[in-house]
Short mmCIF file of C-alpha atoms in Angstrom, two decimals:
data_model
loop_
_atom_site.label_atom_id
_atom_site.label_comp_id
_atom_site.label_asym_id
_atom_site.label_seq_id
_atom_site.Cartn_x
_atom_site.Cartn_y
_atom_site.Cartn_z
CA MET A 269 0.00 0.00 0.00
CA ASN A 270 1.27 3.49 -0.92
CA PHE A 271 1.30 5.78 2.17
CA SER A 272 2.38 9.01 0.45
CA VAL A 273 0.97 12.31 1.62
CA ARG A 274 -1.31 12.62 -1.35
CA ASN A 275 -2.71 9.13 -0.94
CA VAL A 276 -3.32 9.59 2.76
CA CYS A 277 -5.32 12.75 2.21
CA ARG A 278 -7.17 11.24 -0.68
CA LYS A 279 -8.16 7.96 0.97
CA TRP A 280 -8.81 8.77 4.60
CA SER A 281 -10.63 12.03 3.98
CA SER A 282 -13.11 10.44 1.62
CA ARG A 283 -14.27 7.42 3.53
CA ASP A 284 -17.99 7.43 4.30
CA LEU A 285 -17.81 5.49 7.63
CA VAL A 286 -15.44 7.88 9.46
CA SER A 287 -17.07 10.14 11.92
CA ALA A 288 -17.06 13.87 11.82
CA VAL A 289 -14.53 14.10 14.64
CA GLU A 290 -12.19 11.72 12.96
CA ALA A 291 -12.54 13.68 9.70
CA MET A 292 -11.59 16.89 11.49
CA VAL A 293 -8.59 15.27 13.11
CA THR A 294 -7.55 13.74 9.83
CA GLY A 295 -7.82 17.08 8.00
CA THR A 296 -5.81 18.84 10.69
CA LEU A 297 -3.08 16.24 10.47
CA CYS A 298 -3.04 16.46 6.66
CA ALA A 299 -2.68 20.27 6.80
CA LEU A 300 0.23 20.00 9.27
CA ILE A 301 1.94 17.37 7.14
CA LEU A 302 1.53 19.44 3.95
CA SER A 303 2.84 22.62 5.59
CA SER A 304 5.92 20.84 6.89
CA HIS A 305 6.54 19.25 3.48
CA THR A 306 6.28 22.64 1.75
CA ALA A 307 8.74 24.25 4.16
CA ALA A 308 11.22 21.44 3.62
CA ALA A 309 10.88 21.78 -0.19
CA GLN A 310 11.57 25.52 0.01
CA GLN A 311 14.58 24.96 2.27
CA HIS A 312 16.18 22.49 -0.18
CA ALA A 313 15.28 24.42 -3.41
CA PRO A 314 18.14 25.28 -5.86
CA SER A 315 20.02 28.51 -5.28
CA GLY A 316 18.81 30.04 -8.57
CA ALA A 317 15.14 29.75 -7.61
CA GLN A 318 15.34 32.71 -5.22
CA PHE A 319 16.14 35.04 -8.13
CA ARG A 320 13.03 34.19 -10.13
CA ALA A 321 10.64 37.03 -10.75
CA ASP A 322 7.57 35.02 -9.74
CA PRO A 323 7.43 32.35 -7.05
CA PRO A 324 6.68 28.85 -8.31
CA ARG A 325 3.03 28.00 -8.52
CA LEU A 326 1.64 24.93 -6.72
CA ARG A 327 -0.84 22.63 -8.32
CA GLY A 328 -3.17 21.38 -5.69
CA THR A 329 -1.02 20.73 -2.66
CA VAL A 330 2.33 19.83 -4.32
CA SER A 331 4.95 22.37 -5.57
CA ALA A 332 5.95 22.44 -9.27
CA THR A 333 9.21 20.83 -10.37
CA MET A 334 12.06 23.39 -10.46
CA VAL A 335 14.54 23.32 -13.43
CA PRO A 336 18.07 24.26 -12.33
CA LEU A 337 19.88 26.98 -14.32
CA PRO A 338 23.15 26.12 -16.14
CA ARG A 339 26.40 26.93 -14.45
CA PRO A 340 28.18 30.11 -15.66
CA ARG A 341 30.87 29.68 -18.34
CA PRO A 342 34.41 29.73 -16.85
CA ALA A 343 36.55 32.72 -17.78
CA ASP A 344 39.41 30.52 -19.02
CA ALA A 345 37.20 28.51 -21.37
CA PRO A 346 38.23 28.52 -25.11
CA PRO A 347 36.16 30.70 -27.46
CA ARG A 348 33.20 29.10 -29.14
CA ALA A 349 33.75 28.08 -32.75
CA GLN A 350 31.90 30.21 -35.33
CA PRO A 351 29.57 28.41 -37.75
CA VAL A 352 31.30 27.56 -41.01
CA ALA A 353 29.81 29.20 -44.10
CA LYS A 354 28.43 26.94 -46.78
CA GLN A 355 31.05 26.11 -49.34
CA GLY A 356 30.53 27.53 -52.81
CA ALA A 357 28.55 30.55 -51.61
CA SER A 358 29.35 33.57 -53.81
CA ALA A 359 30.13 37.06 -52.58
CA THR A 360 26.80 38.26 -53.93
CA GLU A 361 24.87 35.73 -51.78
CA LYS A 362 26.82 36.77 -48.68
CA GLN A 363 26.04 40.45 -49.33
CA VAL A 364 22.38 39.71 -49.90
CA GLY A 365 22.29 37.69 -46.69
CA GLN A 366 23.77 40.62 -44.80
CA GLY A 367 21.20 43.01 -46.25
CA GLU A 368 23.62 44.97 -48.53
CA PRO A 369 22.73 45.61 -52.20
CA ALA A 370 24.57 43.37 -54.65
CA GLU A 371 27.01 45.11 -57.02
CA PRO A 372 26.26 44.69 -60.75
CA GLN A 373 28.48 42.17 -62.45
CA PRO A 374 30.69 43.49 -65.32
CA SER A 375 29.57 42.72 -68.85
CA ALA A 376 31.41 40.39 -71.20
CA CYS A 377 32.64 43.43 -73.17
CA ARG A 378 33.97 45.04 -70.01
CA VAL A 379 35.82 41.87 -69.05
CA ALA A 380 37.37 41.54 -72.54
CA LEU A 381 38.41 45.22 -72.81
CA THR A 382 41.50 44.95 -70.62
CA GLU A 383 44.35 47.41 -70.18
CA GLU A 384 46.36 45.42 -72.71
CA ILE A 385 43.89 46.58 -75.39
CA ALA A 386 42.73 50.03 -74.29
CA ILE A 387 42.90 52.46 -71.39
CA ALA A 388 39.17 52.77 -70.83
CA PRO A 389 38.00 53.03 -67.20
CA SER A 390 34.33 52.39 -66.51
CA ILE A 391 32.07 55.31 -65.65
CA PRO A 392 28.55 55.40 -64.11
CA ASP A 393 25.50 55.00 -66.32
CA ILE A 394 24.06 58.19 -67.81
CA ARG A 395 20.31 58.90 -67.67
CA GLY A 396 19.77 62.01 -69.76
CA PRO A 397 16.60 63.68 -71.04
CA GLY A 398 14.82 62.27 -74.06
CA GLY A 399 16.49 58.89 -73.86
CA CYS A 400 20.05 60.23 -73.87
CA GLY A 401 22.81 58.24 -72.21
CA GLY A 402 23.26 54.54 -71.80
CA GLU A 403 24.69 51.71 -69.75
CA ASP A 404 28.05 49.97 -69.66
CA LEU A 405 29.91 53.20 -70.45
CA VAL A 406 33.67 53.76 -70.55
CA ARG A 407 36.00 56.71 -70.95
CA LEU A 408 38.28 55.83 -73.87
CA GLU A 409 41.59 57.57 -73.21
CA ALA A 410 44.08 55.56 -75.27
CA ILE A 411 44.41 52.44 -77.40
CA VAL A 412 47.29 50.05 -76.74
CA LEU A 413 48.99 48.57 -79.80
CA ALA A 414 50.63 45.17 -80.07
CA ASP A 415 54.07 46.67 -79.29
CA LYS A 416 52.69 48.22 -76.06
CA SER A 417 52.76 51.72 -77.52
CA ARG A 418 49.68 53.88 -76.98
CA VAL A 419 47.49 55.83 -79.38
CA ALA A 420 46.01 58.73 -77.45
CA VAL A 421 42.38 59.65 -78.11
CA LYS A 422 42.29 63.47 -77.99
CA PRO A 423 40.14 64.42 -76.26
CA ALA A 424 39.04 61.30 -74.35
CA ALA A 425 35.72 59.93 -75.63
CA THR A 426 32.71 58.83 -73.58
CA LEU A 427 31.38 55.74 -75.37
CA ARG A 428 29.61 52.47 -74.83
CA CYS A 429 31.89 49.56 -74.21
CA SER A 430 30.95 47.90 -77.52
CA MET A 431 31.78 51.06 -79.51
CA ALA A 432 35.07 51.55 -77.68
CA SER A 433 36.00 47.93 -78.36
CA ALA A 434 35.25 48.30 -82.09
CA LEU A 435 37.40 51.44 -82.30
CA ALA A 436 40.26 49.70 -80.52
CA ASP A 437 40.14 46.77 -82.95
CA TRP A 438 40.08 49.17 -85.93
CA VAL A 439 43.11 51.17 -84.76
CA ARG A 440 45.11 48.12 -83.66
CA SER A 441 44.51 46.18 -86.89
CA ASP A 442 43.91 48.59 -89.78
CA VAL A 443 45.26 52.02 -88.85
CA ALA A 444 48.47 50.60 -87.39
CA ARG A 445 49.21 48.72 -90.64
CA LEU A 446 48.42 51.81 -92.71
CA ALA A 447 50.87 53.85 -90.63
CA GLU A 448 53.55 51.20 -91.15
CA SER A 449 53.06 51.41 -94.92
CA LEU A 450 53.68 55.17 -94.64
CA GLY A 451 56.96 54.54 -92.83
CA SER A 452 55.86 55.55 -89.32
CA ARG A 453 53.50 54.58 -86.49
CA VAL A 454 50.24 56.12 -85.34
CA THR A 455 50.33 58.16 -82.11
CA ASP A 456 47.08 60.21 -81.88
CA LEU A 457 43.46 59.87 -82.95
CA ASP A 458 41.63 63.15 -83.51
CA ASN A 459 38.24 62.94 -81.78
CA PHE A 460 35.90 65.55 -83.26
CA ASP A 461 32.80 64.53 -81.28
CA ALA A 462 31.68 61.61 -79.09
CA TYR A 463 28.79 61.58 -76.54
CA GLU A 464 26.48 64.57 -76.82
CA CYS A 465 22.78 64.65 -75.96
CA ARG A 466 21.37 66.05 -79.22
CA GLY A 467 19.35 65.23 -82.31
CA ARG A 468 20.75 64.21 -85.67
CA ASN A 469 22.97 66.90 -87.21
CA ARG A 470 22.00 69.17 -84.28
CA VAL A 471 18.65 69.89 -85.92
CA ALA A 472 15.92 70.92 -83.49
CA GLY A 473 13.19 68.27 -83.25
CA ALA A 474 15.17 65.65 -85.17
CA MET A 475 15.50 62.03 -84.07
CA LEU A 476 17.99 61.24 -81.34
CA SER A 477 21.48 60.92 -82.76
CA GLU A 478 23.71 57.96 -82.01
CA HIS A 479 25.96 60.51 -80.33
CA GLY A 480 23.16 60.94 -77.77
CA ARG A 481 23.36 57.20 -77.06
CA ALA A 482 27.17 57.27 -76.66
CA ASN A 483 27.33 54.96 -79.66
CA ALA A 484 29.15 57.14 -82.22
CA LEU A 485 32.47 58.91 -82.84
CA ASP A 486 33.47 61.58 -85.36
CA VAL A 487 37.08 61.27 -86.59
CA ARG A 488 38.93 63.95 -88.52
CA ALA A 489 42.50 62.63 -88.72
CA PHE A 490 45.19 60.54 -87.09
CA LYS A 491 48.73 61.66 -86.46
CA LEU A 492 51.97 59.77 -87.04
CA ALA A 493 55.16 59.70 -85.03
CA ASN A 494 57.04 61.61 -87.76
CA GLY A 495 54.71 64.59 -87.28
CA GLN A 496 52.55 63.93 -90.32
CA SER A 497 48.79 64.35 -89.98
CA VAL A 498 46.62 62.15 -92.20
CA GLY A 499 43.32 63.98 -92.69
CA LEU A 500 40.56 61.63 -93.76
CA THR A 501 38.82 64.34 -95.84
CA ASP A 502 41.97 66.20 -96.92
CA ARG A 503 42.35 66.15 -100.72
CA THR A 504 46.09 66.64 -100.45
CA VAL A 505 46.37 63.19 -98.85
CA PRO A 506 46.89 60.52 -101.52
CA ARG A 507 43.65 59.02 -102.75
CA GLU A 508 44.91 55.48 -102.16
CA VAL A 509 45.42 56.18 -98.44
CA ARG A 510 41.91 57.56 -98.01
CA GLU A 511 40.38 54.66 -99.93
CA ARG A 512 42.10 52.17 -97.62
CA VAL A 513 40.57 53.91 -94.63
CA LEU A 514 37.16 53.90 -96.36
CA HIS A 515 37.21 50.13 -96.93
CA SER A 516 38.38 49.42 -93.39
CA VAL A 517 35.70 51.45 -91.59
CA CYS A 518 32.84 50.28 -93.82
CA GLY A 519 33.70 46.70 -92.93
CA ARG A 520 33.63 47.31 -89.17
CA PHE A 521 30.91 49.90 -88.46
CA THR A 522 27.23 49.88 -89.41
CA THR A 523 27.16 53.60 -90.29
CA VAL A 524 29.86 55.57 -92.13
CA LEU A 525 29.13 59.13 -93.26
CA GLY A 526 31.64 61.40 -94.97
CA PRO A 527 31.93 63.87 -97.86
CA GLY A 528 29.12 63.39 -100.35
CA SER A 529 26.62 62.04 -97.81
CA ASP A 530 25.24 65.45 -96.79
CA TRP A 531 26.50 68.93 -95.99
CA TYR A 532 27.13 68.05 -92.35
CA HIS A 533 30.04 65.61 -92.87
CA GLU A 534 32.34 67.39 -95.31
CA ASP A 535 35.22 67.81 -92.85
CA HIS A 536 35.04 64.59 -90.78
CA ILE A 537 33.96 60.94 -90.83
CA HIS A 538 31.03 59.75 -88.69
CA LEU A 539 31.24 56.19 -87.30
CA ASP A 540 28.63 54.35 -85.21
CA LEU A 541 27.18 50.90 -84.43
CA ALA A 542 23.46 51.60 -84.91
CA GLN A 543 21.32 48.44 -85.05
CA ARG A 544 18.86 48.37 -87.96
CA ARG A 545 16.34 45.92 -89.29
CA ASN A 546 17.79 42.95 -91.17
CA GLY A 547 21.33 44.13 -90.43
CA TYR A 548 21.11 47.10 -92.83
CA ARG A 549 24.34 49.11 -93.11
CA ILE A 550 25.13 52.60 -94.47
CA CYS A 551 28.45 53.55 -96.07
CA GLN A 552 28.34 56.98 -97.75
CA TRP A 553 31.76 58.53 -98.28
CA ASP A 554 32.97 59.94 -101.60
CA VAL A 555 36.76 60.03 -101.83
CA TRP A 556 37.35 63.17 -103.90
CA ASP A 557 40.27 63.55 -106.28
CA PRO A 558 42.98 66.12 -105.47
CA LEU A 559 42.12 69.70 -106.40
CA PRO A 560 43.50 70.92 -109.79
CA GLN A 561 46.43 73.30 -109.84
CA ILE A 562 45.53 76.99 -110.10
CA ALA A 563 46.35 78.54 -113.52
CA PRO A 564 48.62 81.64 -113.61
CA LEU A 565 46.87 85.02 -113.63
CA LEU A 566 48.70 86.41 -116.74
CA PRO A 567 49.16 84.57 -120.04
CA ALA A 568 52.59 83.51 -121.14
CA GLU A 569 54.60 86.00 -123.23
CA ARG A 570 54.37 85.55 -127.03
CA PRO A 571 57.58 84.18 -128.54
CA GLU A 572 59.44 86.40 -131.00
CA GLN A 573 59.59 83.74 -133.70
CA ALA A 574 55.82 83.24 -133.63
CA PRO A 575 54.01 84.03 -136.93
CA PRO A 576 51.97 87.25 -137.08
CA ARG A 577 48.41 87.06 -135.82
CA GLU A 578 45.67 87.07 -138.39
CA VAL A 579 43.25 90.01 -138.16
CA ALA A 580 39.75 89.62 -139.54
CA THR A 581 38.58 92.39 -141.93
CA ARG A 582 35.09 93.79 -142.01
CA SER A 583 32.70 93.33 -144.91
CA ASP A 584 32.70 95.78 -147.79
CA GLN A 585 29.05 96.59 -147.04
CA GLU A 586 30.10 98.68 -144.06
CA GLY A 587 31.51 101.38 -146.35
CA PRO A 588 34.91 102.69 -147.29
CA GLU A 589 35.59 104.08 -143.84
CA ALA A 590 35.41 100.66 -142.26
CA GLY A 591 37.75 99.33 -144.90
CA ASN A 592 40.21 102.15 -144.37
CA SER A 593 40.18 101.69 -140.60
CA ALA A 594 40.74 97.97 -141.07
CA GLU A 595 43.69 98.66 -143.30
CA ARG A 596 45.18 101.07 -140.77
CA LYS A 597 44.79 98.48 -138.02
CA SER A 598 46.49 95.89 -140.16
CA GLY A 599 49.56 98.13 -140.45
CA ASN A 600 49.18 99.19 -144.12
CA PRO A 601 51.10 102.50 -144.42
CA GLU A 602 49.36 103.40 -147.69
CA ALA A 603 45.88 103.44 -146.18
CA PRO A 604 44.50 107.02 -146.34
CA PRO A 605 43.01 108.60 -143.28
CA ALA A 606 39.26 108.74 -142.74
CA GLY A 607 37.50 111.11 -145.15
CA GLU A 608 40.17 110.86 -147.83
CA THR A 609 40.25 108.71 -150.91
CA ALA A 610 43.14 106.62 -151.87
CA PRO A 611 45.35 108.33 -154.48
CA THR A 612 45.18 106.96 -157.98
CA SER A 613 48.19 106.00 -159.99
CA GLY A 614 50.20 109.04 -161.05
CA GLU A 615 48.86 111.29 -158.28
CA THR A 616 50.96 112.47 -155.41
CA ARG A 617 49.87 112.04 -151.81
CA PRO A 618 48.75 115.37 -150.25
CA SER A 619 50.58 116.77 -147.31
CA LYS A 620 49.34 115.92 -143.88
CA GLU A 621 46.80 118.30 -142.37
CA LYS A 622 46.42 119.28 -138.79
CA ARG A 623 43.99 116.87 -137.08
CA ARG A 624 41.44 117.72 -134.44
CA PRO A 625 42.29 116.68 -130.95
CA SER A 626 40.38 113.68 -129.68
CA ARG A 627 37.52 114.34 -127.25
CA ARG A 628 37.63 110.96 -125.64
CA PHE A 629 38.90 110.72 -122.05
#
C-alpha cells in the first residue's frame, strides 16, 4: 500500500464510515503534514530559484518541479567556434544575406576590354533627357597597340563599351598597318565629337542621334610619329590612303558618313554601331580627287619667232571708212586717213593736215 501524503489525504478524507470528529482530526493532520513538506521543499530548493521574478506556482497541494539553471561559463574557457559558411557561396549571396545591395556584375565586353587593349576606365550610367545616355559606359583615353605603344584619343571619348572595343580593334589592326606602310606609327586619334545629348545633325526636333546614345564617334585625322597628320577628308592626302581607310571602316561599323553624304560631314567621318532591321548598313563617303592646280593670272609671253596674228577684216558693205580703218589696223602705211580717198596711180599724196584733238577721255 502506498502511504504518500497525497494518498493519505485522498483515501482517509473520503471514507464514508469515518465520523465527523475523525474527519476533522484527519484534516488537521493532513494540513500540518503538507505545511511541513512545503517548508522542507523551500529549504532544499536550488540557489537560482530565489532570483526568479515570480514564485513557483503549486498545483493542488504539491509544488511544481524546479529546473536548475546552467552553471556560468568559466573565464578561461576557449572561445566558441563560429559556424562555417556553406562552401561555394558567392560574394553576392553573402552580401544579400547581410542586407547589402549586390554590385552589378561586369559585362562580357567590359571583361574583354582589358588594359592590354585600351585604357578605358568604366564610368557610371548616364540617364539624360529624351532617352540620352546609356549603360556599360567607358572613358576611352588611349588604345594600346601590339608593341605596347599607346594611341592617345584626344580628347578622351565617352562611349559604350561595344563602340570603344570596335574602335580599338580598328586602330590596332587597320590604322596601325596603314601607318607602317607610310613609314611611321600612329600616335594620336583626332576625336571631333563623341557623346552629346542632341538630335541628328543638331537639328531641333530631329530624331535622337547615335551621339546621344554614346554609340558614335566623329574622326577627322590621325597623327603619325614623324609629325605627319593624315586627314581623312583632306584632298592633299593621296587618294589610295583615303580609300584604304574607307574600306576598313565600312567593314567594321554599321554607319559611315563622310563627304558626299550630306552637308554636315564634309570635314570629318562619322562612325557608329546603330542596329537596324535585317542588319542594314550605311556607307556613304565619296573620296574626292585632289584639287586641280591653279592657272597663272597672266598669259605667257608671245615668242618672237611666232608668226603674225591674223586680223579679220570687215565686210565691204560697211563702207569705205570701215575698210580704211581695217587697213590702218592691219599696219598698211598706204591706207589714207578717214575722209580721204586713196590716191590713184600718177597722183601724189597730199601733205598731212592738222587733225582735231580727240575728245575721248
